[in-house]
Short mmCIF file of C-alpha atoms in Angstrom, two decimals:
data_model
loop_
_atom_site.label_atom_id
_atom_site.label_comp_id
_atom_site.label_asym_id
_atom_site.label_seq_id
_atom_site.Cartn_x
_atom_site.Cartn_y
_atom_site.Cartn_z
CA MET A 183 -59.35 25.12 18.60
CA ALA A 184 -60.57 27.99 20.73
CA SER A 185 -63.64 25.89 21.66
CA LYS A 186 -61.41 23.16 23.08
CA PHE A 187 -58.52 25.11 24.57
CA GLU A 188 -58.06 28.40 26.36
CA MET A 189 -56.53 30.70 23.76
CA LYS A 190 -56.13 34.35 22.87
CA SER A 191 -55.31 36.01 19.58
CA LEU A 192 -51.99 37.81 19.30
CA GLY A 193 -52.66 39.05 15.77
CA ASP A 194 -51.05 37.95 12.52
CA LEU A 195 -47.92 35.83 12.74
CA LYS A 196 -44.81 37.90 12.01
CA TYR A 197 -41.86 35.85 13.28
CA PHE A 198 -41.54 32.14 14.00
CA LEU A 199 -38.34 30.13 14.55
CA VAL A 200 -36.26 32.86 12.84
CA ILE A 201 -38.57 32.77 9.82
CA GLU A 202 -40.10 36.15 8.97
CA VAL A 203 -43.75 36.06 7.88
CA ALA A 204 -45.32 38.92 5.91
CA LYS A 205 -49.00 38.85 4.97
CA SER A 206 -50.53 41.00 2.23
CA LYS A 207 -53.44 41.00 -0.18
CA HIS A 208 -51.26 39.04 -2.59
CA GLY A 209 -50.50 36.20 -0.17
CA ILE A 210 -48.01 35.14 2.49
CA PHE A 211 -44.27 35.70 2.12
CA LEU A 212 -41.67 33.74 4.12
CA SER A 213 -38.04 34.80 4.37
CA GLN A 214 -35.01 34.66 6.67
CA ARG A 215 -33.40 38.03 6.00
CA LYS A 216 -32.37 38.69 9.60
CA TYR A 217 -31.02 35.15 9.91
CA ILE A 218 -28.83 35.70 6.84
CA LEU A 219 -27.55 39.04 8.13
CA ASP A 220 -26.71 37.49 11.51
CA LEU A 221 -24.90 34.64 9.76
CA LEU A 222 -22.90 37.04 7.58
CA ALA A 223 -21.96 39.04 10.66
CA GLU A 224 -20.95 35.92 12.59
CA THR A 225 -18.69 34.75 9.76
CA ARG A 226 -17.35 38.27 9.08
CA MET A 227 -18.77 38.21 5.56
CA LEU A 228 -20.93 41.36 5.70
CA ASP A 229 -18.48 43.17 3.45
CA CYS A 230 -17.83 40.24 1.12
CA LYS A 231 -18.05 40.54 -2.65
CA PRO A 232 -21.45 39.16 -3.77
CA ILE A 233 -21.79 36.57 -6.56
CA ASP A 234 -24.70 35.53 -8.78
CA THR A 235 -24.60 31.75 -8.17
CA PRO A 236 -24.11 29.73 -4.95
CA SER A 237 -21.10 27.83 -6.32
CA GLU A 238 -18.79 27.59 -9.29
CA GLN A 239 -20.03 25.73 -12.34
CA ASN A 240 -18.62 22.19 -12.77
CA HIS A 241 -16.76 22.38 -9.45
CA LYS A 242 -16.98 18.84 -8.04
CA LEU A 243 -16.16 18.34 -4.36
CA GLY A 244 -14.67 15.13 -2.98
CA LEU A 245 -12.33 13.60 -0.41
CA TYR A 246 -8.66 13.52 -1.38
CA PRO A 247 -5.54 12.27 0.48
CA ASP A 248 -3.71 15.58 0.02
CA GLN A 249 -6.59 17.86 1.07
CA VAL A 250 -5.86 20.58 3.62
CA PRO A 251 -8.11 20.13 6.69
CA THR A 252 -10.14 23.00 8.12
CA ASN A 253 -11.71 23.67 11.52
CA LYS A 254 -14.25 20.85 11.83
CA GLU A 255 -16.43 22.49 14.50
CA ARG A 256 -16.62 25.78 12.60
CA TYR A 257 -17.50 23.98 9.37
CA GLN A 258 -20.23 21.87 10.98
CA ARG A 259 -21.76 24.94 12.63
CA LEU A 260 -21.80 26.89 9.37
CA VAL A 261 -23.27 24.06 7.28
CA GLY A 262 -25.88 23.36 9.96
CA LYS A 263 -27.07 26.95 9.69
CA LEU A 264 -27.11 26.76 5.90
CA ILE A 265 -29.27 23.63 6.09
CA TYR A 266 -31.81 25.50 8.20
CA LEU A 267 -31.64 28.47 5.85
CA SER A 268 -32.51 26.25 2.88
CA HIS A 269 -36.02 25.92 4.38
CA THR A 270 -36.87 29.20 2.67
CA SER A 271 -34.11 29.19 0.04
CA PRO A 272 -34.60 26.25 -2.34
CA ASP A 273 -32.02 27.78 -4.69
CA ILE A 274 -29.21 26.67 -2.35
CA ALA A 275 -30.66 23.20 -1.65
CA TYR A 276 -28.29 21.32 -3.95
CA VAL A 277 -25.01 22.93 -2.98
CA VAL A 278 -25.90 22.74 0.73
CA SER A 279 -26.61 19.02 0.35
CA VAL A 280 -23.18 18.65 -1.26
CA VAL A 281 -21.18 20.44 1.45
CA SER A 282 -23.12 18.56 4.15
CA GLN A 283 -21.61 15.29 2.86
CA PHE A 284 -18.20 16.25 4.25
CA MET A 285 -19.07 17.07 7.87
CA HIS A 286 -16.82 14.24 9.13
CA SER A 287 -13.69 15.41 7.32
CA PRO A 288 -13.97 18.97 5.94
CA SER A 289 -11.16 20.57 3.99
CA GLU A 290 -10.28 24.11 2.99
CA ASP A 291 -11.85 23.39 -0.41
CA HIS A 292 -15.15 22.43 1.24
CA MET A 293 -15.05 25.52 3.44
CA GLY A 294 -14.39 27.65 0.36
CA VAL A 295 -17.59 26.40 -1.27
CA ALA A 296 -19.54 27.09 1.93
CA MET A 297 -18.20 30.65 1.85
CA LEU A 298 -19.33 31.00 -1.77
CA ILE A 299 -22.87 30.24 -0.58
CA LEU A 300 -22.60 33.14 1.88
CA ARG A 301 -21.48 35.48 -0.90
CA TYR A 302 -24.51 34.38 -2.94
CA LEU A 303 -26.85 34.91 0.02
CA LYS A 304 -25.73 38.53 0.25
CA VAL A 305 -27.31 39.06 -3.19
CA THR A 306 -30.53 37.22 -2.32
CA LEU A 307 -31.24 38.79 1.08
CA GLY A 308 -34.76 39.78 0.09
CA ASN A 309 -35.66 36.45 -1.51
CA GLY A 310 -38.02 33.93 0.02
CA LEU A 311 -41.17 31.92 -0.59
CA MET A 312 -44.41 33.52 -1.75
CA PHE A 313 -47.67 31.64 -1.25
CA CYS A 314 -50.55 33.05 -3.30
CA LYS A 315 -54.15 31.93 -3.49
CA TYR A 316 -54.91 31.08 -7.10
CA GLY A 317 -58.00 29.01 -6.37
CA LEU A 318 -56.31 25.87 -7.70
CA THR A 319 -55.39 22.56 -6.11
CA ASP A 320 -53.39 21.18 -9.03
CA VAL A 321 -50.33 19.20 -7.95
CA GLU A 322 -47.26 19.06 -10.17
CA GLY A 323 -43.55 18.51 -9.87
CA ASN A 324 -40.27 18.79 -11.69
CA ILE A 325 -37.40 16.30 -11.42
CA ASP A 326 -33.89 16.11 -12.73
CA VAL A 327 -30.70 14.22 -11.96
CA ASP A 328 -26.99 15.00 -11.92
CA TRP A 329 -25.58 11.70 -13.18
CA ALA A 330 -22.47 10.25 -11.48
CA SER A 331 -21.86 13.59 -9.77
CA SER A 332 -19.97 12.21 -6.75
CA VAL A 333 -16.28 11.98 -7.61
CA ASN A 334 -15.62 9.44 -4.83
CA ASP A 335 -18.34 6.84 -5.45
CA ARG A 336 -19.93 8.05 -8.73
CA ARG A 337 -23.43 7.95 -7.34
CA SER A 338 -25.92 10.36 -8.90
CA THR A 339 -27.87 13.14 -7.20
CA SER A 340 -31.63 13.50 -7.62
CA GLY A 341 -33.50 16.75 -7.21
CA TYR A 342 -37.19 17.61 -7.29
CA PHE A 343 -39.56 20.50 -6.70
CA THR A 344 -43.31 20.11 -6.13
CA PHE A 345 -46.06 22.71 -6.47
CA VAL A 346 -49.62 22.87 -5.15
CA GLY A 347 -51.86 25.43 -6.80
CA GLY A 348 -48.84 27.08 -8.38
CA ASN A 349 -47.00 27.44 -5.06
CA LEU A 350 -43.70 25.75 -4.31
CA VAL A 351 -44.25 23.53 -1.26
CA THR A 352 -41.54 20.85 -1.13
CA TRP A 353 -38.11 20.31 -2.64
CA ARG A 354 -35.23 17.95 -2.10
CA SER A 355 -31.73 17.22 -3.33
CA LYS A 356 -30.28 13.85 -2.32
CA LYS A 357 -27.59 11.45 -3.45
CA GLN A 358 -29.01 8.19 -4.79
CA LYS A 359 -28.36 4.98 -2.84
CA MET A 360 -26.72 3.08 -5.69
CA VAL A 361 -24.56 3.71 -8.75
CA SER A 362 -26.45 4.14 -12.03
CA ARG A 363 -24.83 2.86 -15.21
CA SER A 364 -26.43 5.52 -17.42
CA SER A 365 -28.07 8.92 -17.15
CA VAL A 366 -31.39 7.31 -18.13
CA GLU A 367 -31.18 4.86 -15.24
CA ALA A 368 -30.37 7.68 -12.82
CA GLU A 369 -33.22 9.77 -14.23
CA TYR A 370 -35.67 6.90 -13.84
CA ARG A 371 -34.73 6.43 -10.19
CA GLY A 372 -35.28 10.16 -9.75
CA MET A 373 -38.69 9.87 -11.40
CA ALA A 374 -39.70 7.21 -8.85
CA GLN A 375 -38.69 9.54 -6.00
CA GLY A 376 -40.70 12.36 -7.54
CA VAL A 377 -43.76 10.13 -7.89
CA TRP A 378 -43.53 9.14 -4.23
CA GLU A 379 -43.53 12.81 -3.24
CA LEU A 380 -46.54 13.63 -5.44
CA LEU A 381 -48.48 10.68 -4.01
CA TRP A 382 -47.73 11.86 -0.48
CA LEU A 383 -48.98 15.36 -1.32
CA ARG A 384 -52.09 13.86 -2.92
CA ARG A 385 -52.92 11.87 0.23
CA LEU A 386 -52.27 14.88 2.46
CA LEU A 387 -54.51 17.16 0.41
CA ARG A 388 -57.30 14.59 0.34
CA ASP A 389 -57.12 14.25 4.12
CA LEU A 390 -57.55 18.03 4.28
CA GLY A 391 -60.42 17.94 1.79
CA PHE A 392 -58.50 19.51 -1.10
CA GLY A 393 -57.65 16.59 -3.36
CA PRO A 394 -56.31 17.35 -6.86
CA GLN A 395 -58.96 17.24 -9.57
CA LYS A 396 -56.77 16.08 -12.46
CA LEU A 397 -53.63 14.13 -13.30
CA MET A 398 -50.51 15.18 -11.45
CA ASP A 399 -47.80 16.25 -13.91
CA LEU A 400 -44.19 15.34 -13.15
CA TYR A 401 -42.00 17.22 -15.63
CA CYS A 402 -38.87 15.48 -16.85
CA ASP A 403 -36.19 16.50 -19.36
CA ASN A 404 -35.09 12.97 -20.31
CA ILE A 405 -37.24 11.76 -23.19
CA VAL A 406 -35.81 8.22 -23.04
CA ALA A 407 -36.78 7.81 -19.39
CA ILE A 408 -40.29 9.02 -20.25
CA ALA A 409 -40.48 6.49 -23.10
CA ILE A 410 -39.53 3.67 -20.73
CA ALA A 411 -42.28 4.74 -18.33
CA TYR A 412 -44.94 4.54 -21.04
CA ASN A 413 -43.60 1.29 -22.56
CA HIS A 414 -45.33 -1.80 -21.13
CA VAL A 415 -42.87 -4.19 -22.74
CA GLN A 416 -40.22 -5.33 -20.27
CA HIS A 417 -36.73 -4.94 -21.74
CA TYR A 418 -33.58 -6.64 -20.52
CA ARG A 419 -31.86 -3.25 -20.35
CA THR A 420 -34.35 -2.04 -17.73
CA LYS A 421 -34.28 -5.07 -15.42
CA HIS A 422 -31.96 -3.32 -12.96
CA VAL A 423 -34.64 -0.66 -12.35
CA GLU A 424 -37.53 -3.12 -12.49
CA VAL A 425 -39.08 -2.18 -9.12
CA ASP A 426 -39.06 1.53 -9.92
CA ARG A 427 -40.33 0.79 -13.42
CA HIS A 428 -43.35 -1.21 -12.24
CA PHE A 429 -44.12 1.36 -9.54
CA VAL A 430 -44.10 4.26 -12.01
CA THR A 431 -46.04 2.33 -14.67
CA GLU A 432 -48.70 1.36 -12.13
CA LYS A 433 -49.40 5.01 -11.33
CA LEU A 434 -49.48 5.87 -15.03
CA ASP A 435 -52.01 3.10 -15.74
CA ALA A 436 -54.15 4.30 -12.84
CA GLU A 437 -54.16 7.78 -14.44
CA ILE A 438 -52.78 9.37 -11.30
CA ILE A 439 -49.72 10.97 -12.89
CA SER A 440 -48.34 11.92 -16.29
CA PHE A 441 -44.84 12.76 -17.51
CA PRO A 442 -44.73 15.83 -19.76
CA PHE A 443 -41.38 16.49 -21.42
CA ILE A 444 -39.78 19.84 -20.64
CA PHE A 445 -36.81 21.40 -22.39
CA ILE A 446 -33.79 21.60 -20.10
CA ARG A 447 -33.36 25.36 -20.47
CA VAL A 448 -36.60 26.03 -18.60
CA SER A 449 -36.53 23.01 -16.31
CA THR A 450 -37.17 24.12 -12.72
CA GLY A 451 -35.50 21.01 -11.41
CA ARG A 452 -32.20 22.09 -12.96
CA CYS A 453 -32.04 24.81 -10.29
CA SER A 454 -31.30 22.15 -7.72
CA TYR A 455 -27.87 21.35 -9.12
CA GLU A 456 -25.23 22.14 -11.72
CA SER A 457 -24.38 25.16 -9.60
CA CYS A 458 -27.64 26.96 -10.43
CA VAL A 459 -26.14 28.44 -13.58
CA TYR A 460 -27.08 32.11 -13.72
CA TYR A 461 -28.43 31.88 -17.25
CA GLY A 462 -30.83 29.13 -16.25
CA LEU A 463 -32.06 31.09 -13.27
CA SER A 464 -32.63 34.19 -15.37
CA GLN A 465 -34.83 32.14 -17.70
CA LEU A 466 -37.06 31.27 -14.74
CA ALA A 467 -37.37 34.84 -13.46
#
């Protein structure tokens, strides 16, 4: 770029859009420690009691007629900052996506969950993303689904993480667009979303000259959904996910992806929901 534009070097990048960048012989580390401290100070939570998980297990949020409203502007400002913070904190991705669904009509219950996230962030101040050079370009992902998790419309939530060369690069937690009649159906829709993300990464890496050299693994903890993916016989029970089924099967036949089974206890995707149960997180440490 220096041959095309007038430029000067200012040294290694250290701070960019409130993201702290630390470079070492081990790799590059991204964090938002100062951003978290400023947020805790702004919300008067610097002296709060820390907790080990970003929300309570099995606590389902919803909209109820008797809910007590809270300050809408304050809630929207707080959740907006948490959304930006999740750029370097994938462990809060799921619960942040949940509280962001109630921006139009927040209640004291919703605000309470947002405050729990702040108490969790006090514990994880030094956490962030580490990018190491392992000399690999393998692409893999991990998907999981929280079936019928929305108490108001019973739509499921999909979550995925993707890795390139052993480094976490993308993640997402999003409510599905339609109601699934079974956990297998919800899982299969989540598998299709995960495949789309892996294909996008594959195209991007090839454009950069670093295409993956082997099959891309998409780990899944639902053995029935995996069996459907590998079964070429159309079944009447899978007609409602026919488009996703043919899409996934096509990529399997082309030997672009594979679906290894992974036991739920060590499933990375499980971190994106079910309140990030502390036991599950400790198994990944």
